[in-house]
PDB file of C-alpha atoms in Angstrom:
ATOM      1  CA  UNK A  20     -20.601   5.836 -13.441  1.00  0.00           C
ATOM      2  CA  UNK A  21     -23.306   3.360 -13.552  1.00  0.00           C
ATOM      3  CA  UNK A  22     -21.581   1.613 -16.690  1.00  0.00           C
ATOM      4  CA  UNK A  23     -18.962   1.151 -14.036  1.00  0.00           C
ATOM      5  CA  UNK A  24     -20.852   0.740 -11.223  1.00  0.00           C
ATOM      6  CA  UNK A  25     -22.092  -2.706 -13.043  1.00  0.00           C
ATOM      7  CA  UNK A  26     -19.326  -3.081 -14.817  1.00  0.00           C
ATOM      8  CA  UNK A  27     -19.657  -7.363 -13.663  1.00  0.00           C
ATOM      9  CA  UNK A  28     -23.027  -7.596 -15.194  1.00  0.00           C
ATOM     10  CA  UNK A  29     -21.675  -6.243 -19.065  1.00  0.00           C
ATOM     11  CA  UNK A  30     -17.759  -8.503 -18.245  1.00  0.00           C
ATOM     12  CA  UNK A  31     -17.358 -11.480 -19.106  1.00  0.00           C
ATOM     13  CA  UNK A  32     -14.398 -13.108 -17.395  1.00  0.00           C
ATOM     14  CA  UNK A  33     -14.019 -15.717 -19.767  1.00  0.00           C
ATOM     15  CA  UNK A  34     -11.880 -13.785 -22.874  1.00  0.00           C
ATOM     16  CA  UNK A  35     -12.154 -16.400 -25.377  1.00  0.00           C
ATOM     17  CA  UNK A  36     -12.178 -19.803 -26.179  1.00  0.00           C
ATOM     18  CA  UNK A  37      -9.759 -22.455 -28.044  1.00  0.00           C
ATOM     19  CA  UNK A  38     -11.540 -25.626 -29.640  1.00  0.00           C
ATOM     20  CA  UNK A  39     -13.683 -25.382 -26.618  1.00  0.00           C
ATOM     21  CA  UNK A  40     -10.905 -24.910 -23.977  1.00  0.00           C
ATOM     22  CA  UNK A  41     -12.016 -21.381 -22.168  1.00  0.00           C
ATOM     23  CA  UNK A  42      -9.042 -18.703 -21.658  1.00  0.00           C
ATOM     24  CA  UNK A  43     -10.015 -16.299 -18.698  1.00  0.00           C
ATOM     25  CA  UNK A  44      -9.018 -13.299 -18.222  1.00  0.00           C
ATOM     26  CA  UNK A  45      -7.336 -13.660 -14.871  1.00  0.00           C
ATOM     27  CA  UNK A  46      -4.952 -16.843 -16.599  1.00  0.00           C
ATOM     28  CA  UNK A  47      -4.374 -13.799 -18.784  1.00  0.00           C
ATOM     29  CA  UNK A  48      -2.971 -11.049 -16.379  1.00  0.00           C
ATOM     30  CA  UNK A  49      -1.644 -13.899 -14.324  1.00  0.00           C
ATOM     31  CA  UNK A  50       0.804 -14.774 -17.379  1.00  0.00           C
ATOM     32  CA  UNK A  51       1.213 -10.843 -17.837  1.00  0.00           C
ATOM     33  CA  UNK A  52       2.094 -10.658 -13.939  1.00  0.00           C
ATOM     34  CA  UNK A  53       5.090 -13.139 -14.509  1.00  0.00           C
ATOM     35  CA  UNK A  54       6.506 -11.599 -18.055  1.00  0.00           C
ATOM     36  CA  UNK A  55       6.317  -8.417 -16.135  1.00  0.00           C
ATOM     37  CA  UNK A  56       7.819  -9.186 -13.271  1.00  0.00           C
ATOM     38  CA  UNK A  57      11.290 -11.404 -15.348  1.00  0.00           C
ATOM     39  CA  UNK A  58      11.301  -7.982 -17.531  1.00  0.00           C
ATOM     40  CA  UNK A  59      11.784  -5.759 -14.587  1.00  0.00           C
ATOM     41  CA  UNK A  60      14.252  -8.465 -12.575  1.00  0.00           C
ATOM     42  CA  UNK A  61      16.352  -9.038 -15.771  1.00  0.00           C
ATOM     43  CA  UNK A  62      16.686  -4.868 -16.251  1.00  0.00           C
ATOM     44  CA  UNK A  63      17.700  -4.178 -12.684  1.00  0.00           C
ATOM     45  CA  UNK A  64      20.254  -7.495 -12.577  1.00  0.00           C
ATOM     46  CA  UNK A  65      21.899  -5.488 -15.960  1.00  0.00           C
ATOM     47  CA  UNK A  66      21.742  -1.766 -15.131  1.00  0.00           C
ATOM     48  CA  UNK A  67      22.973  -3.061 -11.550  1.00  0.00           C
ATOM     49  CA  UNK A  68      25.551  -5.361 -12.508  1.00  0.00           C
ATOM     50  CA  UNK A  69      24.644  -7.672 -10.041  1.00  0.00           C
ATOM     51  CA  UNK A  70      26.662 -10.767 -11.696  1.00  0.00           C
ATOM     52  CA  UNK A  71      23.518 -12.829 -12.463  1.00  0.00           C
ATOM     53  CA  UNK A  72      23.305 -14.246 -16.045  1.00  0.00           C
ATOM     54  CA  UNK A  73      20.082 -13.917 -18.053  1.00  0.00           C
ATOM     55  CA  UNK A  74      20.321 -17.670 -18.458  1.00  0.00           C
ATOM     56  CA  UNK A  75      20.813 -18.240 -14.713  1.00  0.00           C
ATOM     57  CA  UNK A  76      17.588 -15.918 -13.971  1.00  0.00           C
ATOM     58  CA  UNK A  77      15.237 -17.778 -16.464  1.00  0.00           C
ATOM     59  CA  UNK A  78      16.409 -20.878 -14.950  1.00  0.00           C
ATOM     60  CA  UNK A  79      15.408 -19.027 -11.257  1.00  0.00           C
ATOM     61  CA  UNK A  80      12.209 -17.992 -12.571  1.00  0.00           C
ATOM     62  CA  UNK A  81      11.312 -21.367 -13.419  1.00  0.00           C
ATOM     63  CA  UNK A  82      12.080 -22.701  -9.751  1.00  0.00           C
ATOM     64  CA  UNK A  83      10.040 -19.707  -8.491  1.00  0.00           C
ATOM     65  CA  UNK A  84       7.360 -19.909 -10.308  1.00  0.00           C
ATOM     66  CA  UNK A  85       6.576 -23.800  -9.226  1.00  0.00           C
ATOM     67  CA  UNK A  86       7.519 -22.819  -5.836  1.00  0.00           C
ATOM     68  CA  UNK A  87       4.730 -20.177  -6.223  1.00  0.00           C
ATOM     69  CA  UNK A  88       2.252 -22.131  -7.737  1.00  0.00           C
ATOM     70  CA  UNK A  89       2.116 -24.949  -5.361  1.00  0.00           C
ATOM     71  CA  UNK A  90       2.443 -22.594  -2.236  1.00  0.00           C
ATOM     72  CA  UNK A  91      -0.019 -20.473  -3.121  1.00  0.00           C
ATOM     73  CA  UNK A  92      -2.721 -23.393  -3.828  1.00  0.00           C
ATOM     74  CA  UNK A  93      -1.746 -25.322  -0.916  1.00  0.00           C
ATOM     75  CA  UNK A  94      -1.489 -22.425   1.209  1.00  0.00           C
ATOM     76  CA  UNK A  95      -5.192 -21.407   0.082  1.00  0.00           C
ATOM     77  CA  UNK A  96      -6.093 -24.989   0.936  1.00  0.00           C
ATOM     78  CA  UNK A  97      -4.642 -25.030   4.343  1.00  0.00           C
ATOM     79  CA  UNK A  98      -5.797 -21.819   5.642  1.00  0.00           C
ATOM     80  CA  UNK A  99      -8.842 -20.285   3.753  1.00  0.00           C
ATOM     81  CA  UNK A 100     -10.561 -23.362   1.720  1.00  0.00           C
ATOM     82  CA  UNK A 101     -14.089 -24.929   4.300  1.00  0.00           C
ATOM     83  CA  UNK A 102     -12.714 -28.234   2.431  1.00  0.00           C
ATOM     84  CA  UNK A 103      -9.184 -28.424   3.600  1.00  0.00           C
ATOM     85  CA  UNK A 104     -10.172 -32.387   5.018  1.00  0.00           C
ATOM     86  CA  UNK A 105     -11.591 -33.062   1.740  1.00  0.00           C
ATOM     87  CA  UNK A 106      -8.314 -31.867   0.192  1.00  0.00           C
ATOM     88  CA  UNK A 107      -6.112 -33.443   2.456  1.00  0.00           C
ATOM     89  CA  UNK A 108      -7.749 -37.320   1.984  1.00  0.00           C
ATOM     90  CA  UNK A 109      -7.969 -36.321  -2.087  1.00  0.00           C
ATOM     91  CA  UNK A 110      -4.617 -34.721  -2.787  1.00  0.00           C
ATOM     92  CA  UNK A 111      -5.035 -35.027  -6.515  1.00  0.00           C
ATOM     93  CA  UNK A 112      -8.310 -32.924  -6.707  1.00  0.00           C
ATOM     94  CA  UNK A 113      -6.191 -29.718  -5.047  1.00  0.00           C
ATOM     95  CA  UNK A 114      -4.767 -28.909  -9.219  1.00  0.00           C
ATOM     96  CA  UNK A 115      -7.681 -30.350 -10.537  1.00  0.00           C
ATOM     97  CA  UNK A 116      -8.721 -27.320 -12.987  1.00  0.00           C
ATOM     98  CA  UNK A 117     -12.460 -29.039 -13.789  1.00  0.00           C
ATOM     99  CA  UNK A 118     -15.418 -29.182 -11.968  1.00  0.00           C
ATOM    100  CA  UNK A 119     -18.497 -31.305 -13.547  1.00  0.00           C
ATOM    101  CA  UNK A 120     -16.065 -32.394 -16.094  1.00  0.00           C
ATOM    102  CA  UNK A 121     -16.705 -28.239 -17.304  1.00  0.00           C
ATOM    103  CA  UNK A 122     -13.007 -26.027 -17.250  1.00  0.00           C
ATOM    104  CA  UNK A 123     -13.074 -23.503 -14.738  1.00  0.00           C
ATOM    105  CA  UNK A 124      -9.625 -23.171 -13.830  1.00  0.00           C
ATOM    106  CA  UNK A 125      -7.832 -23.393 -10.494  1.00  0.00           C
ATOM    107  CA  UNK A 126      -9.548 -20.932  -8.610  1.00  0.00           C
ATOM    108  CA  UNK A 127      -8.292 -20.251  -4.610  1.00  0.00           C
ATOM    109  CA  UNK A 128      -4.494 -18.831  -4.217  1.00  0.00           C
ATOM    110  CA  UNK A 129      -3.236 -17.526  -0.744  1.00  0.00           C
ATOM    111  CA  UNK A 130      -0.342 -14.917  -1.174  1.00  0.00           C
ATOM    112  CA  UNK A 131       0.872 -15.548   2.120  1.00  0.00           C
ATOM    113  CA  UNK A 132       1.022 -19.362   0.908  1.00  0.00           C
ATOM    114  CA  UNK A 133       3.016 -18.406  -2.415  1.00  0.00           C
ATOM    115  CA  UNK A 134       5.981 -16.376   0.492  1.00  0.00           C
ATOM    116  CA  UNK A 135       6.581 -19.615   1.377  1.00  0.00           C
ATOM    117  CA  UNK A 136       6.488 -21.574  -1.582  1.00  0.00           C
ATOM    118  CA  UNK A 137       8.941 -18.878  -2.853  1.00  0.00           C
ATOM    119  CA  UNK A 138      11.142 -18.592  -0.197  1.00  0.00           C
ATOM    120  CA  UNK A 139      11.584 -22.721  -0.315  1.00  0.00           C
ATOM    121  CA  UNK A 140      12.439 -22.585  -4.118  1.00  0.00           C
ATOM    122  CA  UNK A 141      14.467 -19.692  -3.682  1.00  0.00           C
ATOM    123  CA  UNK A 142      16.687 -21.189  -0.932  1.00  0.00           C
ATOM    124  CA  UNK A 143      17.180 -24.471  -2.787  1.00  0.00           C
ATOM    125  CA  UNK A 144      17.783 -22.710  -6.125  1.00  0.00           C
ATOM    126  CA  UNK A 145      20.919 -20.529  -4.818  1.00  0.00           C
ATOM    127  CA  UNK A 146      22.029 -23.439  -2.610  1.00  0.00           C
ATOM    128  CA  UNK A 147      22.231 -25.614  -5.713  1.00  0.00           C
ATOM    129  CA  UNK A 148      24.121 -23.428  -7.571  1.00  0.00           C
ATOM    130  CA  UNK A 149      25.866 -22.178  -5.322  1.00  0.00           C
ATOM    131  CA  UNK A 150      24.251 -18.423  -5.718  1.00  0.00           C
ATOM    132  CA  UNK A 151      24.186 -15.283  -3.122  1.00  0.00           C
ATOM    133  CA  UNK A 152      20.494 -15.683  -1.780  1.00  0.00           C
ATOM    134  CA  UNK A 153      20.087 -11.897  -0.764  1.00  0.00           C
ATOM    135  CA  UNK A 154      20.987 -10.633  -4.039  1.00  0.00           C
ATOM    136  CA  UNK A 155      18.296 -12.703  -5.375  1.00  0.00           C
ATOM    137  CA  UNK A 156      15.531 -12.054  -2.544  1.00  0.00           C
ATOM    138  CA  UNK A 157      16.608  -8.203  -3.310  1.00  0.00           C
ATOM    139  CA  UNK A 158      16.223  -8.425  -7.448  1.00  0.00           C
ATOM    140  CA  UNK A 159      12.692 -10.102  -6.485  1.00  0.00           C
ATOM    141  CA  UNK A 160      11.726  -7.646  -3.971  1.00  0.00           C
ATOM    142  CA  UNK A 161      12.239  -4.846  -6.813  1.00  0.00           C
ATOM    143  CA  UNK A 162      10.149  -6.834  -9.172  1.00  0.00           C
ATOM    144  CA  UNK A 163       7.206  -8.687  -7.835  1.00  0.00           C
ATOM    145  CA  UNK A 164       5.155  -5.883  -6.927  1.00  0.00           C
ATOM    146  CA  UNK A 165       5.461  -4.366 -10.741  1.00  0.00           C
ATOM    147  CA  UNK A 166       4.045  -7.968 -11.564  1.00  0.00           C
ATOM    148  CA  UNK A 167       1.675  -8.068  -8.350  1.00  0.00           C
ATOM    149  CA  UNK A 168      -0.432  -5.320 -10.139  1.00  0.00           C
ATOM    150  CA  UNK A 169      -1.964  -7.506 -12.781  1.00  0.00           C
ATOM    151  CA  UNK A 170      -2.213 -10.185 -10.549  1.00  0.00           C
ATOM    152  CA  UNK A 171      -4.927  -8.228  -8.614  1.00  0.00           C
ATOM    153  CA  UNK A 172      -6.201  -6.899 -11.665  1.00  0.00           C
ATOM    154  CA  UNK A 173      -6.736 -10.489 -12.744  1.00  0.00           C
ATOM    155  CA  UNK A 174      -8.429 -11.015  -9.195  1.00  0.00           C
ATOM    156  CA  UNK A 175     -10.967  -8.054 -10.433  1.00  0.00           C
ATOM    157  CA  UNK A 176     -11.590  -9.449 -14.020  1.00  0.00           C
ATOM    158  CA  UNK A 177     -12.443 -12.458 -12.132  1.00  0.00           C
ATOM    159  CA  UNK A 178     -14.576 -11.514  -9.927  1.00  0.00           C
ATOM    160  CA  UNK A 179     -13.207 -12.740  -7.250  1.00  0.00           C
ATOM    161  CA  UNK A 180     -12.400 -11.795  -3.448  1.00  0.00           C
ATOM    162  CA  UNK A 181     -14.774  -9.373  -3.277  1.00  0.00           C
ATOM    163  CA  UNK A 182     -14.425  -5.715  -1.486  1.00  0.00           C
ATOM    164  CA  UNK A 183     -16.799  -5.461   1.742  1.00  0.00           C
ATOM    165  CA  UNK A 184     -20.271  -3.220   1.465  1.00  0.00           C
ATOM    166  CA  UNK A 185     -20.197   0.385   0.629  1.00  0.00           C
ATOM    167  CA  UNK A 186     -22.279   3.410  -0.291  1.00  0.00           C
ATOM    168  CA  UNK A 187     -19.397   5.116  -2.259  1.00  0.00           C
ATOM    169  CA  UNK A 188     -19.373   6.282  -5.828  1.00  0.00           C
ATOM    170  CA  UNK A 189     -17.238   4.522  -7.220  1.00  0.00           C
ATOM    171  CA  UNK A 190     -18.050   0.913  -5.400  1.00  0.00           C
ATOM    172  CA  UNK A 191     -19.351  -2.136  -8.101  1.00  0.00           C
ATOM    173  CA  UNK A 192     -22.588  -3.875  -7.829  1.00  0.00           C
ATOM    174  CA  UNK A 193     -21.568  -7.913  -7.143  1.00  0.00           C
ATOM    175  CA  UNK A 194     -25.084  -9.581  -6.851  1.00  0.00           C
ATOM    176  CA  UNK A 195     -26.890  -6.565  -6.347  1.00  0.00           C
ATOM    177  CA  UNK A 196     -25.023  -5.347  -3.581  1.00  0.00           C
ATOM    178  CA  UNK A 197     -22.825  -2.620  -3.613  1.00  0.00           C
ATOM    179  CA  UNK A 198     -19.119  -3.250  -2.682  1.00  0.00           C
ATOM    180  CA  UNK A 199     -15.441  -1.926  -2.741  1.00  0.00           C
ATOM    181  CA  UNK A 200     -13.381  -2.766  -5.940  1.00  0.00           C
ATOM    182  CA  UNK A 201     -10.723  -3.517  -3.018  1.00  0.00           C
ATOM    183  CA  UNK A 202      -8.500  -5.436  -5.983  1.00  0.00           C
ATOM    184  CA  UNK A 203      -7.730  -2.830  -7.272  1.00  0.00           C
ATOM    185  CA  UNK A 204      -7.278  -0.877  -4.219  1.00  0.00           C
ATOM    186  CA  UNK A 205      -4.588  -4.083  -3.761  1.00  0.00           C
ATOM    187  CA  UNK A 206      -3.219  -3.352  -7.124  1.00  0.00           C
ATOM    188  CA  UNK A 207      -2.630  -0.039  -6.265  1.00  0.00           C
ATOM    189  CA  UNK A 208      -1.301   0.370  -3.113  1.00  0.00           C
ATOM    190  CA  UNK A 209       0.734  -3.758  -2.361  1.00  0.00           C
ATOM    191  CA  UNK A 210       2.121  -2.915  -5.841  1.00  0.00           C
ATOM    192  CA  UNK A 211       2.196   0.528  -7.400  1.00  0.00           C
ATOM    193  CA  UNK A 212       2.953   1.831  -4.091  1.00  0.00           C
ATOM    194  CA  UNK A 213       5.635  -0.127  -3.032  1.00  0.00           C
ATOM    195  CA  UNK A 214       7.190  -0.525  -6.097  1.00  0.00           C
ATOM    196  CA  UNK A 215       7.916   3.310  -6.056  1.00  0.00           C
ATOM    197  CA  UNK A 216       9.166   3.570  -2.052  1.00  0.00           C
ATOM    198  CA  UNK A 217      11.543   0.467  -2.940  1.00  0.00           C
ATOM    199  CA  UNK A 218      13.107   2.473  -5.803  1.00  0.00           C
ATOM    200  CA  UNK A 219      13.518   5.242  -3.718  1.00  0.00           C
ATOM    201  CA  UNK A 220      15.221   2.722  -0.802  1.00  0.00           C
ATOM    202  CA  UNK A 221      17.116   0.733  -3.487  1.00  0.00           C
ATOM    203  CA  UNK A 222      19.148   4.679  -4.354  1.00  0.00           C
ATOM    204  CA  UNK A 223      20.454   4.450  -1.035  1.00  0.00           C
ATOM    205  CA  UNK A 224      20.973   0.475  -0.382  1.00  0.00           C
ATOM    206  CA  UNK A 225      23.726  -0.712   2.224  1.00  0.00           C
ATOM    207  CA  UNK A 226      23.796  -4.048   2.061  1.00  0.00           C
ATOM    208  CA  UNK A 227      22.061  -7.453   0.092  1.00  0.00           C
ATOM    209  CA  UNK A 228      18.969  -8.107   1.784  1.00  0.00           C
ATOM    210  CA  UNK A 229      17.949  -4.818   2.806  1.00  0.00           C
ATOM    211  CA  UNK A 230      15.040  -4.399  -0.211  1.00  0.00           C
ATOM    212  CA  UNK A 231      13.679  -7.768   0.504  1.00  0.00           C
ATOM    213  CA  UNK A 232      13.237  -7.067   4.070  1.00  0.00           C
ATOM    214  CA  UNK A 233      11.742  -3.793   3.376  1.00  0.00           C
ATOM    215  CA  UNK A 234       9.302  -5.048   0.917  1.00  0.00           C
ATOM    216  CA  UNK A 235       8.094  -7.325   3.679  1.00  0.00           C
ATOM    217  CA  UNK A 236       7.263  -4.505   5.964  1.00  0.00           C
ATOM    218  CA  UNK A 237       6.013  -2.519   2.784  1.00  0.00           C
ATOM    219  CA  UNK A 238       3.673  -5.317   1.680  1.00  0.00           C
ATOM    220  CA  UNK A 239       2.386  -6.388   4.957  1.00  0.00           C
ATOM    221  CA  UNK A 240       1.865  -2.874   6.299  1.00  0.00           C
ATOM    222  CA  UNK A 241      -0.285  -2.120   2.220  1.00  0.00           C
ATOM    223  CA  UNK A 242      -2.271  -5.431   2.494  1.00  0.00           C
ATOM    224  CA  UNK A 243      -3.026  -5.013   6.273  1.00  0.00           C
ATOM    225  CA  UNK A 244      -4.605  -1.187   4.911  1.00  0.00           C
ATOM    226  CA  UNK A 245      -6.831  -2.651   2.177  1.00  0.00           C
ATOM    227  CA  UNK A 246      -7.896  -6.065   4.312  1.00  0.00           C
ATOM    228  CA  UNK A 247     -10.337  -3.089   5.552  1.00  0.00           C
ATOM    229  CA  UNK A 248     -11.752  -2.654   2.580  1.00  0.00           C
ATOM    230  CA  UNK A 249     -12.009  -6.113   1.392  1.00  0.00           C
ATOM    231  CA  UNK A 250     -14.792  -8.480   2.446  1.00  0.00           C
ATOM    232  CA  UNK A 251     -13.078 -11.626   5.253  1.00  0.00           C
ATOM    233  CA  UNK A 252     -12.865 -14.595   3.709  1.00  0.00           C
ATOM    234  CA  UNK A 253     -15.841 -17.084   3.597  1.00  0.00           C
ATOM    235  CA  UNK A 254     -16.454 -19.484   6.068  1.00  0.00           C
ATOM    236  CA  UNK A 255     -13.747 -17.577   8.077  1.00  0.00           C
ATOM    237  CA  UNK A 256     -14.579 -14.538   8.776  1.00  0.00           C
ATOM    238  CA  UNK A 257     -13.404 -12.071  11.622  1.00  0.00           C
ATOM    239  CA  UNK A 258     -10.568 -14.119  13.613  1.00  0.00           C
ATOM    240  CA  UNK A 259      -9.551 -12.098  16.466  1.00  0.00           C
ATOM    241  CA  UNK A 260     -10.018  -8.426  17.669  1.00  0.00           C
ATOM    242  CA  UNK A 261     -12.142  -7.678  14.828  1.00  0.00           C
ATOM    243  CA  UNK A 262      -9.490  -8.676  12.398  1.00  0.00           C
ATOM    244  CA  UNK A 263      -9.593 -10.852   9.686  1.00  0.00           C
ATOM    245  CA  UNK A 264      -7.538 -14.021   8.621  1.00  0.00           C
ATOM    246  CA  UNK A 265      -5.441 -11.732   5.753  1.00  0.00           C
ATOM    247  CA  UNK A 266      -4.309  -8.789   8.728  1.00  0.00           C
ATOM    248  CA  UNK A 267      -3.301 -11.812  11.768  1.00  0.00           C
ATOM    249  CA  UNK A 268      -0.853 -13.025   8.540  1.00  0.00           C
ATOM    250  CA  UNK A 269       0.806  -9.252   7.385  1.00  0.00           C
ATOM    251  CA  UNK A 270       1.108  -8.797  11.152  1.00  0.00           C
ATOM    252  CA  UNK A 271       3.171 -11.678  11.372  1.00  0.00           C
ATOM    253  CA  UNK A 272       4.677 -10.676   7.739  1.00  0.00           C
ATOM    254  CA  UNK A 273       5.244  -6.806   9.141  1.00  0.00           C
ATOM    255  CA  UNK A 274       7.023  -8.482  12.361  1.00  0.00           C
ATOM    256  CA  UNK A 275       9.492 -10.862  10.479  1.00  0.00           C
ATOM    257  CA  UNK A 276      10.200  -7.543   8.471  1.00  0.00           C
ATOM    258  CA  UNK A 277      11.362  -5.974  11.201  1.00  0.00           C
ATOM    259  CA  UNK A 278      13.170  -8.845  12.467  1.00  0.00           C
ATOM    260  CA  UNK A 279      14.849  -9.623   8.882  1.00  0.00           C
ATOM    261  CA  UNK A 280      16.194  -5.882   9.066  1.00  0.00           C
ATOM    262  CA  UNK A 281      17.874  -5.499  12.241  1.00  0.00           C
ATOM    263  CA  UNK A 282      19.057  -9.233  11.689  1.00  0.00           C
ATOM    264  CA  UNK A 283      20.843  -8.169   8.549  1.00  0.00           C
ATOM    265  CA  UNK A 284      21.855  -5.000   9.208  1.00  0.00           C
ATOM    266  CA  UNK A 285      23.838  -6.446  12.267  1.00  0.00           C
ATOM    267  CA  UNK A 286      25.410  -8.716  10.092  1.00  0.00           C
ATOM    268  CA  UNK A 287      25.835  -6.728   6.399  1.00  0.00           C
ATOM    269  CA  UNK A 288      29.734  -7.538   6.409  1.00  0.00           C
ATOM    270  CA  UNK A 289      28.633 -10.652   6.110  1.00  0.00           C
ATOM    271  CA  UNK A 290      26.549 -10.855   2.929  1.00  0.00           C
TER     272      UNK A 290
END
């Protein structure tokens, strides 16, 4: 237990290095989190015969994936960075990946950011090619949180977003203070978890749309659970009613859920 307990003073989060170019482990997971998440999409689009080409899917991927990237960064800039201004009148620093002319990667992604980068890239894929959106939103809904689970394990390896103070067992020293490991606690529960309830929904799906609605009441309900355990954001803190920034944005996420769900199950001939 004490191995683990400072398991951040024996880790090193940079895995190797390439003629002087450092690979971290969190770029690692991060490219695990996508392979693992196109693995899973493509298997479900086959075993469900839901019409959508393996070609067609990388090419979706691709959209997603810059519609993710640039979300999440901008969202992180917008909403959590204390240097948003700074950002704003220097647009070209927010990719920047050096600091001191020394790689450290782009460090700062909002989730809640990447939803709408997603959603944007999404909508303009299937209205380009003329695709059916829900099927899509439903095929990511199934896969994402499969993916989502070495995305927080990346968050852990690089030390990073920190769980709030504790006296339990199993909590990891970060600066000589004890703390949650409340990435992993993410890992678990925003992607194990609802990975498995979705499969369980997806045996008994009505309509398109219905697991991508779900998995926005899932996820927001799971990262509203473990915002308890993870330390507020700096230079934010506690927004309102003793909540922080992460819970106000999955109670808006849980809400649009809801609303998503009644809205397409009142109009499932439709789709």
């Amino acid at each position: 237990m004490d191995f683990w307990q400072n398991i951040y003073a024996n880790f090193d989060v940079i895995a190797f290095d390439i003629f002087g170019l450092k690979v971290h482990w969190y770029g690692i997971m991060y490219v695990l989190a996508l392979l693992v998440a196109l693995m899973v999409a493509k298997y479900y689009a086959i075993k469900d015969n839901m019409g959508i080409s393996k070609a067609m899917l990388d090419s979706y991927f691709i959209w997603v994936e810059i519609g993710v990237i640039l979300g999440a960064r901008i969202g992180y800039i917008l909403i959590y960075d204390t240097h948003t201004l700074w950002y704003l009148i220097h647009p070209w620093q927010i990719f920047n990946p050096f600091y001191n002319g020394e790689f450290v990667g782009i460090r700062g992604m909002s989730y809640h950011g990447a939803v709408i980068g997603f959603l944007i890239a999404t909508y303009a894929f299937c209205k380009k090619n003329r695709q059916n959106l829900w099927k899509y939103l439903d095929l990511v809904a199934i896969s994402v949180p499969c993916g989502y689970i070495f995305g927080r394990i990346g968050n852990f390896l690089n030390q990073e977003l920190f769980g709030r103070v504790t006296e339990v067992s199993w909590g990891i020293y970060v600066d000589g203070i004890l703390r949650h490991p409340s990435q992993l606690y993410e890992a678990f529960l925003e992607g194990f978890v609802v990975f498995v309830i979705l499969l369980l929904i997806k045996k008994f799906r009505r309509y398109n749309g219905e697991l991508i609605a779900y998995y926005t009441i899932l996820y927001a309900l799971a990262r509203f659970v473990c915002e308890f355990f993870r330390e507020p954001d700096f230079g934010i803190g506690f927004v309102a009613f003793g909540m922080s920034m992460g819970q106000i944005l999955s109670l808006l996420m849980f809400f649009l859920g809801l609303f998503l769900s009644f809205y397409l199950r009142n109009i499932k001939k439709n789709l």
